[in-house]
Every structure is written in structure tokens, then in C-alpha cells.
């Protein structure tokens, strides 16, 4: 019997290793496809299409060197065009989006932002270039968490394990960012809502501070918006809870279905 158990667990362990290897291979291939597609878009698109690609890149949490080089080249092109046509609002809007994508990928562009603060005629570009340096280290941390493969399953949307990584991080600010990105993209796969419900259930009775409250309020809003069929009971339980904690009383305002 003992030998059989050892053999059985050996088979399970081997199967687990093979499954993990296949998942890692699948993720690597899909990640490269995503990177290649974004690189092509950044290099070739203009106007609203370019801005959309830049926003998707910012939200994806990627730090690939070849993709970064493409974003940096487009940034320098747009800076040159912006200098030549300072009143062109479309170029300014493109530049505003692309420098955010650049900053989200690496902290190596501080000089670019400093130059724009000094020279740009666009208030929006100057303000973003001014704010970005303080956010660069945060982006590095965010990206490292987002790209962990722990929650990845073959066939999932690539953003799913990234959302789950951020939600599982225990950092309310990172979690809120994940929820904002989810909302910008118009929703997520069911497993993300399941995790959101788990967090809300576990943390609603012990809200630590205003940042934590804001995070849980976002969970309430998005569950009501995208997953009401599965979240109504939980949201109603918050509405009907009579506890007097000041943070909880504020949370109740967002638990609507």
C-alpha cells in the first residue's frame, strides 16, 4: 500500500510539473504575440488608434526592451513634431498618451520628462511629464507583480492573471488600479469577480483607512456593474448591515444593485 501511495504521488508530482511547463510555454508564446502586436501598433498607428494602443500598453504592465525601444522612438518622433507644430492638439494628445506608456515600462526616461516640462506648449503634456517621475518606481513594482505567472491558465485572457496578481498583493492602491483598468476595458472574466467577492467578504468588516475604503468601494461598484447576478446577495448584506463603523457606513453607499 505504501509503495502504491508513493507511486501515485510521484505520478501526481510529474503531472503537475508537466502542466506547469505547458502553462509557462503557453504564456510565453502569448506574451510574445502581445508584445509583437503592440510594437507594430506603436510604430505604425497615429491619432486615436495610437492613443488606444498606448493606453493598452500602459495597462498591460509590460517592460520588454524591444517594445520599450519602439515606444521611446515614437516618443522622440512626437516630441519633434510637437515642437514643429505646437498648436496641433492631436499631436499633443498623442504625446500625452505615449509618454505615459513610456514611463510605465521603465524608469529610464526622466530626462525626456524633464525636457517636456521645460519646453512643451501643451499644459496637459507638461503636467503629465511633471507627474510621471514620482510614479516610475511604482510602475516598476506594479509590473513585477502583474507579470507573475502564478494565476495563469492556458486560454485565459492575458489580463486575468494580471488582475488576480494585483488583487492578491494585499496592496489596496494596486488593487484599486487593477479595478480601474478592468473598468476601462469593460469588464473581466468570471474568476476575477470571484476573487473580488472573496476580498469584499473578508475585508468589509475591518476597513483600515480611506485608501482601503476606496478600494472596497470600487469592488462594490464593479460587482454591481458587471457581476450583479452573482453578487446581489453579498451587496445586499452590506446594505442591510447595521454596524456603526464610520468606514463601513460609507461603504454601504456603494453596495448597490
PDB file of C-alpha atoms in Angstrom:
ATOM      1  CA  UNK A   1       0.000   0.000   0.000  1.00  0.00           C
ATOM      2  CA  UNK A   2       2.829   2.372   0.912  1.00  0.00           C
ATOM      3  CA  UNK A   3       4.568   1.723  -2.403  1.00  0.00           C
ATOM      4  CA  UNK A   4       1.325   2.374  -4.259  1.00  0.00           C
ATOM      5  CA  UNK A   5       0.885   5.710  -2.454  1.00  0.00           C
ATOM      6  CA  UNK A   6       4.453   6.699  -3.279  1.00  0.00           C
ATOM      7  CA  UNK A   7       3.898   5.785  -6.929  1.00  0.00           C
ATOM      8  CA  UNK A   8       0.604   7.676  -7.001  1.00  0.00           C
ATOM      9  CA  UNK A   9       2.109  10.851  -5.537  1.00  0.00           C
ATOM     10  CA  UNK A  10       5.062  10.532  -7.891  1.00  0.00           C
ATOM     11  CA  UNK A  11       2.653  10.461 -10.842  1.00  0.00           C
ATOM     12  CA  UNK A  12       0.782  13.481  -9.478  1.00  0.00           C
ATOM     13  CA  UNK A  13       4.020  15.404  -8.989  1.00  0.00           C
ATOM     14  CA  UNK A  14       5.205  14.591 -12.508  1.00  0.00           C
ATOM     15  CA  UNK A  15       1.833  15.588 -13.950  1.00  0.00           C
ATOM     16  CA  UNK A  16       1.978  18.862 -12.021  1.00  0.00           C
ATOM     17  CA  UNK A  17       5.436  19.635 -13.399  1.00  0.00           C
ATOM     18  CA  UNK A  18       4.322  18.896 -16.961  1.00  0.00           C
ATOM     19  CA  UNK A  19       1.197  21.030 -16.530  1.00  0.00           C
ATOM     20  CA  UNK A  20       3.237  23.945 -15.170  1.00  0.00           C
ATOM     21  CA  UNK A  21       5.731  23.642 -18.026  1.00  0.00           C
ATOM     22  CA  UNK A  22       2.949  23.660 -20.616  1.00  0.00           C
ATOM     23  CA  UNK A  23       1.293  26.665 -18.978  1.00  0.00           C
ATOM     24  CA  UNK A  24       4.619  28.542 -18.897  1.00  0.00           C
ATOM     25  CA  UNK A  25       5.235  27.763 -22.562  1.00  0.00           C
ATOM     26  CA  UNK A  26       1.728  28.877 -23.492  1.00  0.00           C
ATOM     27  CA  UNK A  27       2.088  32.108 -21.519  1.00  0.00           C
ATOM     28  CA  UNK A  28       5.486  32.860 -23.060  1.00  0.00           C
ATOM     29  CA  UNK A  29       4.159  32.405 -26.590  1.00  0.00           C
ATOM     30  CA  UNK A  30       1.069  34.507 -25.977  1.00  0.00           C
ATOM     31  CA  UNK A  31       3.096  37.202 -24.256  1.00  0.00           C
ATOM     32  CA  UNK A  32       5.416  37.461 -27.252  1.00  0.00           C
ATOM     33  CA  UNK A  33       2.418  37.736 -29.571  1.00  0.00           C
ATOM     34  CA  UNK A  34       1.027  40.538 -27.407  1.00  0.00           C
ATOM     35  CA  UNK A  35       4.374  42.341 -27.394  1.00  0.00           C
ATOM     36  CA  UNK A  36       4.795  41.985 -31.161  1.00  0.00           C
ATOM     37  CA  UNK A  37       1.293  43.316 -31.785  1.00  0.00           C
ATOM     38  CA  UNK A  38       1.744  46.315 -29.518  1.00  0.00           C
ATOM     39  CA  UNK A  39       5.130  47.080 -31.036  1.00  0.00           C
ATOM     40  CA  UNK A  40       3.627  47.072 -34.521  1.00  0.00           C
ATOM     41  CA  UNK A  41       0.763  49.307 -33.391  1.00  0.00           C
ATOM     42  CA  UNK A  42       3.045  51.805 -31.655  1.00  0.00           C
ATOM     43  CA  UNK A  43       5.278  52.021 -34.722  1.00  0.00           C
ATOM     44  CA  UNK A  44       2.532  52.302 -37.346  1.00  0.00           C
ATOM     45  CA  UNK A  45      -0.553  53.946 -35.845  1.00  0.00           C
ATOM     46  CA  UNK A  46      -1.439  57.594 -35.374  1.00  0.00           C
ATOM     47  CA  UNK A  47      -4.239  59.591 -33.835  1.00  0.00           C
ATOM     48  CA  UNK A  48      -6.868  57.930 -31.608  1.00  0.00           C
ATOM     49  CA  UNK A  49      -5.670  54.458 -32.678  1.00  0.00           C
ATOM     50  CA  UNK A  50      -2.170  55.213 -31.397  1.00  0.00           C
ATOM     51  CA  UNK A  51      -3.559  56.627 -28.169  1.00  0.00           C
ATOM     52  CA  UNK A  52      -5.620  53.481 -27.678  1.00  0.00           C
ATOM     53  CA  UNK A  53      -2.566  51.287 -28.231  1.00  0.00           C
ATOM     54  CA  UNK A  54      -0.539  53.386 -25.787  1.00  0.00           C
ATOM     55  CA  UNK A  55      -3.268  53.060 -23.162  1.00  0.00           C
ATOM     56  CA  UNK A  56      -3.433  49.278 -23.637  1.00  0.00           C
ATOM     57  CA  UNK A  57       0.320  49.095 -23.257  1.00  0.00           C
ATOM     58  CA  UNK A  58       0.250  51.176 -20.087  1.00  0.00           C
ATOM     59  CA  UNK A  59      -2.402  48.874 -18.676  1.00  0.00           C
ATOM     60  CA  UNK A  60      -0.610  45.648 -19.599  1.00  0.00           C
ATOM     61  CA  UNK A  61       2.320  46.160 -17.242  1.00  0.00           C
ATOM     62  CA  UNK A  62       4.964  45.188 -19.795  1.00  0.00           C
ATOM     63  CA  UNK A  63       8.673  46.041 -19.650  1.00  0.00           C
ATOM     64  CA  UNK A  64      10.036  44.306 -22.762  1.00  0.00           C
ATOM     65  CA  UNK A  65      13.233  46.029 -24.053  1.00  0.00           C
ATOM     66  CA  UNK A  66      12.341  45.860 -27.764  1.00  0.00           C
ATOM     67  CA  UNK A  67       8.871  47.227 -27.085  1.00  0.00           C
ATOM     68  CA  UNK A  68      10.345  49.954 -24.899  1.00  0.00           C
ATOM     69  CA  UNK A  69      12.719  50.931 -27.730  1.00  0.00           C
ATOM     70  CA  UNK A  70       9.747  51.279 -30.103  1.00  0.00           C
ATOM     71  CA  UNK A  71       7.863  53.444 -27.605  1.00  0.00           C
ATOM     72  CA  UNK A  72      10.944  55.581 -26.996  1.00  0.00           C
ATOM     73  CA  UNK A  73      11.440  56.095 -30.756  1.00  0.00           C
ATOM     74  CA  UNK A  74       7.784  57.110 -31.187  1.00  0.00           C
ATOM     75  CA  UNK A  75       8.087  59.457 -28.219  1.00  0.00           C
ATOM     76  CA  UNK A  76      11.058  61.234 -29.770  1.00  0.00           C
ATOM     77  CA  UNK A  77       9.252  61.492 -33.118  1.00  0.00           C
ATOM     78  CA  UNK A  78       6.218  63.049 -31.442  1.00  0.00           C
ATOM     79  CA  UNK A  79       8.373  65.431 -29.404  1.00  0.00           C
ATOM     80  CA  UNK A  80       9.936  66.642 -32.666  1.00  0.00           C
ATOM     81  CA  UNK A  81       6.525  67.038 -34.332  1.00  0.00           C
ATOM     82  CA  UNK A  82       5.137  68.760 -31.235  1.00  0.00           C
ATOM     83  CA  UNK A  83       7.998  71.265 -31.303  1.00  0.00           C
ATOM     84  CA  UNK A  84       7.403  71.943 -35.009  1.00  0.00           C
ATOM     85  CA  UNK A  85       3.601  72.221 -34.647  1.00  0.00           C
ATOM     86  CA  UNK A  86       2.981  73.382 -31.063  1.00  0.00           C
ATOM     87  CA  UNK A  87      -0.689  74.213 -31.703  1.00  0.00           C
ATOM     88  CA  UNK A  88      -1.576  70.797 -33.133  1.00  0.00           C
ATOM     89  CA  UNK A  89      -3.845  69.319 -30.450  1.00  0.00           C
ATOM     90  CA  UNK A  90      -3.812  65.796 -31.897  1.00  0.00           C
ATOM     91  CA  UNK A  91      -0.029  65.566 -31.720  1.00  0.00           C
ATOM     92  CA  UNK A  92      -0.126  66.879 -28.145  1.00  0.00           C
ATOM     93  CA  UNK A  93      -2.721  64.247 -27.207  1.00  0.00           C
ATOM     94  CA  UNK A  94      -0.664  61.513 -28.865  1.00  0.00           C
ATOM     95  CA  UNK A  95       2.411  62.655 -26.963  1.00  0.00           C
ATOM     96  CA  UNK A  96       0.479  62.772 -23.704  1.00  0.00           C
ATOM     97  CA  UNK A  97      -0.529  59.117 -24.118  1.00  0.00           C
ATOM     98  CA  UNK A  98       2.811  57.840 -25.355  1.00  0.00           C
ATOM     99  CA  UNK A  99       4.893  59.357 -22.547  1.00  0.00           C
ATOM    100  CA  UNK A 100       2.615  57.674 -20.006  1.00  0.00           C
ATOM    101  CA  UNK A 101       3.265  54.342 -21.762  1.00  0.00           C
ATOM    102  CA  UNK A 102       6.991  55.090 -21.789  1.00  0.00           C
ATOM    103  CA  UNK A 103       7.032  55.836 -18.069  1.00  0.00           C
ATOM    104  CA  UNK A 104       5.011  52.724 -17.285  1.00  0.00           C
ATOM    105  CA  UNK A 105       7.667  50.488 -18.860  1.00  0.00           C
ATOM    106  CA  UNK A 106      10.907  51.766 -17.342  1.00  0.00           C
ATOM    107  CA  UNK A 107      12.269  54.489 -15.050  1.00  0.00           C
ATOM    108  CA  UNK A 108      14.946  55.418 -17.591  1.00  0.00           C
ATOM    109  CA  UNK A 109      13.190  58.387 -19.190  1.00  0.00           C
ATOM    110  CA  UNK A 110      13.414  61.067 -16.528  1.00  0.00           C
ATOM    111  CA  UNK A 111      15.372  63.367 -18.845  1.00  0.00           C
ATOM    112  CA  UNK A 112      12.661  63.102 -21.504  1.00  0.00           C
ATOM    113  CA  UNK A 113      10.022  64.184 -18.987  1.00  0.00           C
ATOM    114  CA  UNK A 114      12.192  66.977 -17.618  1.00  0.00           C
ATOM    115  CA  UNK A 115      12.696  68.310 -21.135  1.00  0.00           C
ATOM    116  CA  UNK A 116       8.964  68.325 -21.825  1.00  0.00           C
ATOM    117  CA  UNK A 117       8.229  70.170 -18.589  1.00  0.00           C
ATOM    118  CA  UNK A 118      10.585  72.895 -19.785  1.00  0.00           C
ATOM    119  CA  UNK A 119       9.637  73.088 -23.461  1.00  0.00           C
ATOM    120  CA  UNK A 120       6.130  71.774 -24.196  1.00  0.00           C
ATOM    121  CA  UNK A 121       3.477  74.299 -25.122  1.00  0.00           C
ATOM    122  CA  UNK A 122       0.738  71.875 -24.070  1.00  0.00           C
ATOM    123  CA  UNK A 123      -0.416  72.188 -20.475  1.00  0.00           C
ATOM    124  CA  UNK A 124      -1.578  68.579 -20.488  1.00  0.00           C
ATOM    125  CA  UNK A 125       1.794  67.293 -21.682  1.00  0.00           C
ATOM    126  CA  UNK A 126       3.682  69.443 -19.171  1.00  0.00           C
ATOM    127  CA  UNK A 127       1.519  68.304 -16.276  1.00  0.00           C
ATOM    128  CA  UNK A 128       1.844  64.623 -17.174  1.00  0.00           C
ATOM    129  CA  UNK A 129       5.596  64.956 -17.691  1.00  0.00           C
ATOM    130  CA  UNK A 130       5.802  66.667 -14.300  1.00  0.00           C
ATOM    131  CA  UNK A 131       3.838  63.910 -12.520  1.00  0.00           C
ATOM    132  CA  UNK A 132       5.445  60.881 -14.143  1.00  0.00           C
ATOM    133  CA  UNK A 133       8.843  60.850 -12.379  1.00  0.00           C
ATOM    134  CA  UNK A 134       7.176  60.341  -8.998  1.00  0.00           C
ATOM    135  CA  UNK A 135       5.269  57.342 -10.402  1.00  0.00           C
ATOM    136  CA  UNK A 136       8.146  55.484 -12.075  1.00  0.00           C
ATOM    137  CA  UNK A 137       9.164  53.300  -9.143  1.00  0.00           C
ATOM    138  CA  UNK A 138       5.510  52.469  -8.524  1.00  0.00           C
ATOM    139  CA  UNK A 139       5.195  51.283 -12.120  1.00  0.00           C
ATOM    140  CA  UNK A 140       8.266  49.044 -11.683  1.00  0.00           C
ATOM    141  CA  UNK A 141       6.681  47.391  -8.655  1.00  0.00           C
ATOM    142  CA  UNK A 142       3.293  47.122 -10.351  1.00  0.00           C
ATOM    143  CA  UNK A 143       4.785  45.486 -13.439  1.00  0.00           C
ATOM    144  CA  UNK A 144       6.761  42.917 -11.454  1.00  0.00           C
ATOM    145  CA  UNK A 145       3.584  41.864  -9.639  1.00  0.00           C
ATOM    146  CA  UNK A 146       1.387  41.876 -12.738  1.00  0.00           C
ATOM    147  CA  UNK A 147       3.652  39.574 -14.731  1.00  0.00           C
ATOM    148  CA  UNK A 148       3.891  36.782 -12.159  1.00  0.00           C
ATOM    149  CA  UNK A 149       2.573  33.559 -13.741  1.00  0.00           C
ATOM    150  CA  UNK A 150       1.034  32.201 -10.510  1.00  0.00           C
ATOM    151  CA  UNK A 151      -2.610  32.606 -11.551  1.00  0.00           C
ATOM    152  CA  UNK A 152      -2.179  31.980 -15.265  1.00  0.00           C
ATOM    153  CA  UNK A 153      -4.210  29.276 -17.001  1.00  0.00           C
ATOM    154  CA  UNK A 154      -3.982  28.487 -20.740  1.00  0.00           C
ATOM    155  CA  UNK A 155      -6.811  30.100 -22.668  1.00  0.00           C
ATOM    156  CA  UNK A 156      -7.377  32.885 -20.152  1.00  0.00           C
ATOM    157  CA  UNK A 157      -7.422  36.485 -21.215  1.00  0.00           C
ATOM    158  CA  UNK A 158      -3.908  37.770 -20.573  1.00  0.00           C
ATOM    159  CA  UNK A 159      -5.211  40.477 -18.261  1.00  0.00           C
ATOM    160  CA  UNK A 160      -6.923  37.939 -15.991  1.00  0.00           C
ATOM    161  CA  UNK A 161      -3.860  36.702 -14.129  1.00  0.00           C
ATOM    162  CA  UNK A 162      -2.557  40.273 -14.014  1.00  0.00           C
ATOM    163  CA  UNK A 163      -5.707  41.467 -12.259  1.00  0.00           C
ATOM    164  CA  UNK A 164      -5.550  38.493  -9.898  1.00  0.00           C
ATOM    165  CA  UNK A 165      -1.908  39.181  -9.066  1.00  0.00           C
ATOM    166  CA  UNK A 166      -2.703  42.765  -8.106  1.00  0.00           C
ATOM    167  CA  UNK A 167      -5.817  41.845  -6.156  1.00  0.00           C
ATOM    168  CA  UNK A 168      -3.871  39.194  -4.241  1.00  0.00           C
ATOM    169  CA  UNK A 169      -0.994  41.574  -3.466  1.00  0.00           C
ATOM    170  CA  UNK A 170      -2.612  42.923  -0.305  1.00  0.00           C
ATOM    171  CA  UNK A 171      -1.929  46.471  -1.507  1.00  0.00           C
ATOM    172  CA  UNK A 172      -5.165  48.468  -1.703  1.00  0.00           C
ATOM    173  CA  UNK A 173      -3.662  51.066  -4.074  1.00  0.00           C
ATOM    174  CA  UNK A 174      -2.528  48.367  -6.530  1.00  0.00           C
ATOM    175  CA  UNK A 175      -5.877  46.644  -6.197  1.00  0.00           C
ATOM    176  CA  UNK A 176      -7.733  49.840  -6.966  1.00  0.00           C
ATOM    177  CA  UNK A 177      -5.571  50.402 -10.053  1.00  0.00           C
ATOM    178  CA  UNK A 178      -6.475  46.888 -11.242  1.00  0.00           C
ATOM    179  CA  UNK A 179     -10.163  47.694 -10.807  1.00  0.00           C
ATOM    180  CA  UNK A 180      -9.857  50.982 -12.683  1.00  0.00           C
ATOM    181  CA  UNK A 181      -8.132  49.201 -15.568  1.00  0.00           C
ATOM    182  CA  UNK A 182     -10.784  46.464 -15.528  1.00  0.00           C
ATOM    183  CA  UNK A 183     -13.456  49.145 -15.833  1.00  0.00           C
ATOM    184  CA  UNK A 184     -11.585  50.921 -18.649  1.00  0.00           C
ATOM    185  CA  UNK A 185     -11.528  47.630 -20.549  1.00  0.00           C
ATOM    186  CA  UNK A 186     -15.236  46.999 -19.999  1.00  0.00           C
ATOM    187  CA  UNK A 187     -15.091  44.033 -17.613  1.00  0.00           C
ATOM    188  CA  UNK A 188     -13.183  40.835 -16.940  1.00  0.00           C
ATOM    189  CA  UNK A 189     -13.523  37.062 -16.817  1.00  0.00           C
ATOM    190  CA  UNK A 190     -15.680  35.490 -14.045  1.00  0.00           C
ATOM    191  CA  UNK A 191     -12.721  34.305 -11.949  1.00  0.00           C
ATOM    192  CA  UNK A 192     -11.763  37.930 -11.318  1.00  0.00           C
ATOM    193  CA  UNK A 193     -15.211  38.727  -9.911  1.00  0.00           C
ATOM    194  CA  UNK A 194     -14.995  35.639  -7.735  1.00  0.00           C
ATOM    195  CA  UNK A 195     -11.744  36.965  -6.246  1.00  0.00           C
ATOM    196  CA  UNK A 196     -13.302  40.395  -5.772  1.00  0.00           C
ATOM    197  CA  UNK A 197     -16.222  38.874  -3.861  1.00  0.00           C
ATOM    198  CA  UNK A 198     -13.816  36.930  -1.648  1.00  0.00           C
ATOM    199  CA  UNK A 199     -11.871  40.091  -0.814  1.00  0.00           C
ATOM    200  CA  UNK A 200     -15.011  42.091  -0.090  1.00  0.00           C
ATOM    201  CA  UNK A 201     -16.394  39.340   2.147  1.00  0.00           C
ATOM    202  CA  UNK A 202     -13.144  39.033   4.085  1.00  0.00           C
ATOM    203  CA  UNK A 203     -12.284  42.721   4.454  1.00  0.00           C
ATOM    204  CA  UNK A 204     -15.577  44.624   4.671  1.00  0.00           C
ATOM    205  CA  UNK A 205     -15.697  44.328   8.455  1.00  0.00           C
ATOM    206  CA  UNK A 206     -12.166  45.593   9.086  1.00  0.00           C
ATOM    207  CA  UNK A 207     -11.618  48.631   6.848  1.00  0.00           C
ATOM    208  CA  UNK A 208      -8.204  50.087   7.714  1.00  0.00           C
ATOM    209  CA  UNK A 209      -8.206  53.565   6.240  1.00  0.00           C
ATOM    210  CA  UNK A 210      -9.538  55.795   3.464  1.00  0.00           C
ATOM    211  CA  UNK A 211      -7.444  54.057   0.773  1.00  0.00           C
ATOM    212  CA  UNK A 212      -8.755  50.656   1.834  1.00  0.00           C
ATOM    213  CA  UNK A 213     -12.301  52.031   1.870  1.00  0.00           C
ATOM    214  CA  UNK A 214     -11.879  53.408  -1.652  1.00  0.00           C
ATOM    215  CA  UNK A 215     -10.613  50.012  -2.846  1.00  0.00           C
ATOM    216  CA  UNK A 216     -13.580  48.129  -1.390  1.00  0.00           C
ATOM    217  CA  UNK A 217     -15.975  50.773  -2.710  1.00  0.00           C
ATOM    218  CA  UNK A 218     -14.589  50.146  -6.201  1.00  0.00           C
ATOM    219  CA  UNK A 219     -15.165  46.426  -5.722  1.00  0.00           C
ATOM    220  CA  UNK A 220     -18.770  47.103  -4.749  1.00  0.00           C
ATOM    221  CA  UNK A 221     -19.345  49.369  -7.745  1.00  0.00           C
ATOM    222  CA  UNK A 222     -17.849  46.958 -10.260  1.00  0.00           C
ATOM    223  CA  UNK A 223     -19.561  43.892  -8.865  1.00  0.00           C
ATOM    224  CA  UNK A 224     -22.865  45.745  -9.175  1.00  0.00           C
ATOM    225  CA  UNK A 225     -21.992  46.842 -12.695  1.00  0.00           C
ATOM    226  CA  UNK A 226     -20.526  43.652 -14.156  1.00  0.00           C
ATOM    227  CA  UNK A 227     -21.469  40.751 -11.900  1.00  0.00           C
ATOM    228  CA  UNK A 228     -24.773  41.628 -10.274  1.00  0.00           C
ATOM    229  CA  UNK A 229     -26.222  38.163 -10.933  1.00  0.00           C
ATOM    230  CA  UNK A 230     -23.652  36.589  -8.613  1.00  0.00           C
ATOM    231  CA  UNK A 231     -23.035  39.473  -6.226  1.00  0.00           C
ATOM    232  CA  UNK A 232     -26.513  40.708  -5.281  1.00  0.00           C
ATOM    233  CA  UNK A 233     -26.694  38.720  -2.048  1.00  0.00           C
ATOM    234  CA  UNK A 234     -23.318  39.986  -0.828  1.00  0.00           C
ATOM    235  CA  UNK A 235     -24.049  43.595  -1.749  1.00  0.00           C
ATOM    236  CA  UNK A 236     -27.459  43.475  -0.065  1.00  0.00           C
ATOM    237  CA  UNK A 237     -25.884  42.013   3.074  1.00  0.00           C
ATOM    238  CA  UNK A 238     -23.672  45.104   3.242  1.00  0.00           C
ATOM    239  CA  UNK A 239     -26.655  47.405   2.672  1.00  0.00           C
ATOM    240  CA  UNK A 240     -28.574  45.722   5.496  1.00  0.00           C
ATOM    241  CA  UNK A 241     -25.708  45.578   7.981  1.00  0.00           C
ATOM    242  CA  UNK A 242     -26.335  47.933  10.914  1.00  0.00           C
ATOM    243  CA  UNK A 243     -22.786  48.296  12.232  1.00  0.00           C
ATOM    244  CA  UNK A 244     -21.758  51.863  13.075  1.00  0.00           C
ATOM    245  CA  UNK A 245     -18.122  51.888  11.946  1.00  0.00           C
ATOM    246  CA  UNK A 246     -17.586  55.146  10.019  1.00  0.00           C
ATOM    247  CA  UNK A 247     -15.804  53.477   7.108  1.00  0.00           C
ATOM    248  CA  UNK A 248     -18.394  50.720   6.827  1.00  0.00           C
ATOM    249  CA  UNK A 249     -21.242  53.253   6.794  1.00  0.00           C
ATOM    250  CA  UNK A 250     -19.554  54.938   3.829  1.00  0.00           C
ATOM    251  CA  UNK A 251     -19.017  51.592   2.081  1.00  0.00           C
ATOM    252  CA  UNK A 252     -22.777  50.894   2.259  1.00  0.00           C
ATOM    253  CA  UNK A 253     -23.378  53.807  -0.128  1.00  0.00           C
ATOM    254  CA  UNK A 254     -21.573  51.878  -2.891  1.00  0.00           C
ATOM    255  CA  UNK A 255     -23.128  48.461  -2.295  1.00  0.00           C
ATOM    256  CA  UNK A 256     -25.917  48.951  -4.813  1.00  0.00           C
ATOM    257  CA  UNK A 257     -27.525  46.529  -7.269  1.00  0.00           C
TER     258      UNK A 257
END
